[in-house]
């Protein structure tokens, strides 16, 4: 059997200061990896051993400096990249009410940030036959007008990921996508509260019908990512792993 140890692996997880990213950082650390993470706002509660780099990935310059500092920290190599950082807000009045700058910001933070970071780190990942996981969203399977900007950006991320996975496979680099459903995190809790308030329903109603009986927690997603970056998944690339408690069963993938 192949074990799932990440001992000796060098990993970058974007947006690892809270929510899903923080759980992924903890999962990779527990597997033995050395981990770098990043956000716009520094925090003082990162687990011991995590190396923090401040960067705004909503700009290409932020991605460039993050990539350079990550490679400097790891001595030039990288084995695992998890593009998790994203941000945004709901617009309950619908797609037509979303201002131009929010469409651009969604593209930058929820799609192009992953493109920029990956492009800059690709030579190092190719050297080590690394593994990449991009975090999308189950909003790409649903229709939520209040999140049209974010859904469009994540849909672009999924198509880009599929394309790049095919390109990189012959060179030994694997790239997979994890698609979370409703997971309790600081960022998403606010979005769900805004959607519930606009609809006049309690926020609990959004996750009440989840077939597996509860909303998600960040470790649900981190476990999936931990598997996909490990050698246990050495013959898996180009996939989209839906982790949503069954909420999207029946919707087209
Ligand atoms: N939670 C859910 O229900 C859910 C569902 C589907 C998909 N997702 C996806 O899961 C991922 C994590 O979401 P989450 O719910 O854990 O969000 P979260 O609680 O808001 O955490 C987001 C993390 O990304 C960082 N970040 C945001 N914008 C950034 C930027 N421009 N540059 C650098 N870092 C940035 C944040 O730190 P700073 O704000 O300090 O920069 C934070 O560390 C995202 O890709 C999201 O789209 C989440």
XYZ file of N, CA, C and O and ligand atoms in Angstrom, residues 15-20 39-41 55-58 84-87 109 135-137 150 154 180-183 185-188 192, ligand 1:
176
model
N -4.194 31.624 1.277
C -5.361 31.903 2.121
C -5.506 30.940 3.280
O -6.609 30.484 3.590
N -4.398 30.671 3.970
C -4.432 29.670 5.046
C -4.567 30.238 6.442
O -4.287 29.540 7.424
N -5.015 31.481 6.565
C -5.090 32.079 7.904
C -6.422 31.816 8.599
O -6.567 32.084 9.788
N -7.410 31.335 7.862
C -8.692 31.010 8.506
C -9.463 30.056 7.581
O -9.046 29.778 6.453
N -10.604 29.581 8.081
C -11.526 28.804 7.258
C -10.907 27.545 6.667
O -10.129 26.832 7.310
N -11.281 27.272 5.422
C -10.840 26.043 4.748
C -9.316 26.017 4.603
O -8.680 24.981 4.800
N -1.831 35.559 3.167
C -3.120 36.263 3.185
C -2.789 37.748 3.040
O -1.617 38.133 3.074
N -3.844 38.563 2.965
C -3.589 40.017 2.938
C -3.322 40.528 4.343
O -2.534 41.450 4.548
N -4.001 39.918 5.336
C -3.917 40.410 6.713
C -3.184 39.402 7.589
O -3.660 38.263 7.736
N 0.706 38.767 1.232
C 0.596 39.130 -0.185
C -0.871 39.270 -0.569
O -1.709 38.512 -0.090
N -1.168 40.226 -1.434
C -2.516 40.364 -2.001
C -2.527 39.667 -3.351
O -1.946 40.156 -4.317
N -3.217 38.526 -3.413
C -3.231 37.750 -4.654
C -4.265 38.252 -5.643
O -4.443 37.671 -6.712
N -4.919 39.351 -5.299
C -5.800 40.008 -6.261
C -5.017 40.827 -7.271
O -5.592 41.459 -8.146
N -6.177 28.203 -2.745
C -7.404 28.247 -1.940
C -7.945 29.667 -1.771
O -9.155 29.852 -1.647
N -7.082 30.673 -1.752
C -7.523 32.046 -1.438
C -8.589 32.527 -2.416
O -8.487 32.317 -3.624
N -9.604 33.150 -1.890
C -10.642 33.806 -2.695
C -11.434 34.689 -1.755
O -11.440 34.462 -0.543
N -12.102 35.676 -2.314
C -12.963 36.508 -1.477
C -14.059 37.100 -2.355
O -13.975 37.046 -3.579
N -9.421 37.639 -7.808
C -9.157 36.893 -6.571
C -9.603 35.431 -6.649
O -8.975 34.573 -6.040
N -9.096 25.121 -5.453
C -10.374 25.068 -4.732
C -11.413 25.874 -5.498
O -11.283 27.097 -5.640
N -12.440 25.190 -5.985
C -13.527 25.868 -6.700
C -14.711 26.050 -5.756
O -14.526 26.243 -4.545
N -15.924 25.941 -6.267
C -17.129 26.108 -5.433
C -18.307 25.428 -6.114
O -18.446 25.498 -7.346
N -18.806 35.618 -8.832
C -17.977 34.584 -8.189
C -18.123 33.246 -8.921
O -17.136 32.545 -9.179
N -15.164 31.079 -10.749
C -14.853 29.695 -10.374
C -15.052 28.738 -11.556
O -14.332 27.753 -11.685
N -16.006 22.545 -2.926
C -16.753 22.516 -1.662
C -18.196 22.976 -1.841
O -18.486 23.847 -2.659
N -19.073 22.399 -1.033
C -20.426 22.927 -0.883
C -20.421 23.948 0.240
O -19.444 24.677 0.432
N -21.501 24.004 1.014
C -21.604 24.993 2.104
C -20.777 24.555 3.317
O -21.137 23.590 3.995
N -19.708 25.290 3.569
C -18.799 24.962 4.665
C -18.757 26.159 5.618
O -18.599 27.308 5.176
N -17.336 28.838 7.538
C -16.073 29.589 7.626
C -16.437 31.061 7.812
O -17.556 31.468 7.472
N -15.494 31.875 8.283
C -15.814 33.299 8.459
C -16.298 33.961 7.175
O -17.297 34.692 7.177
N -15.621 33.689 6.044
C -15.999 34.352 4.796
C -17.367 33.915 4.296
O -18.217 34.747 3.948
N -17.588 32.608 4.253
C -18.836 32.093 3.675
C -20.022 32.288 4.614
O -21.161 32.439 4.151
N -23.631 33.686 3.375
C -24.903 32.959 3.584
C -25.886 33.798 4.408
O -27.079 33.788 4.159
N -16.816 28.097 2.872
C -17.616 27.735 1.873
O -18.836 27.502 2.058
C -17.051 27.600 0.495
C -17.864 27.011 -0.494
C -17.358 26.856 -1.761
C -16.063 27.252 -2.063
N -15.300 27.832 -1.087
C -13.931 28.225 -1.465
O -13.034 27.799 -0.460
C -11.917 28.688 -0.386
C -11.742 29.180 1.051
O -12.936 29.857 1.434
P -13.295 30.153 2.952
O -14.752 29.980 3.071
O -12.361 29.424 3.864
O -12.996 31.747 2.979
P -12.511 32.724 4.161
O -12.975 32.257 5.480
O -12.948 34.097 3.728
O -10.910 32.633 4.074
C -10.273 33.104 2.889
C -8.775 33.111 3.053
O -8.190 33.636 1.831
C -7.450 34.849 2.138
N -7.612 35.780 1.017
C -8.774 36.290 0.532
N -8.521 37.148 -0.464
C -7.169 37.173 -0.612
C -6.306 37.890 -1.463
N -6.754 38.773 -2.393
N -4.960 37.682 -1.360
C -4.481 36.810 -0.431
N -5.248 36.111 0.407
C -6.584 36.304 0.317
C -8.079 35.350 3.442
O -7.216 36.211 4.179
P -7.303 37.847 4.013
O -8.760 38.212 3.941
O -6.585 38.384 5.202
O -6.590 38.157 2.739
C -8.287 34.016 4.161
O -7.069 33.538 4.674
C -12.208 29.810 -1.397
O -11.589 29.515 -2.623
C -13.711 29.739 -1.563
O -14.138 30.246 -2.797
C -15.765 28.018 0.178
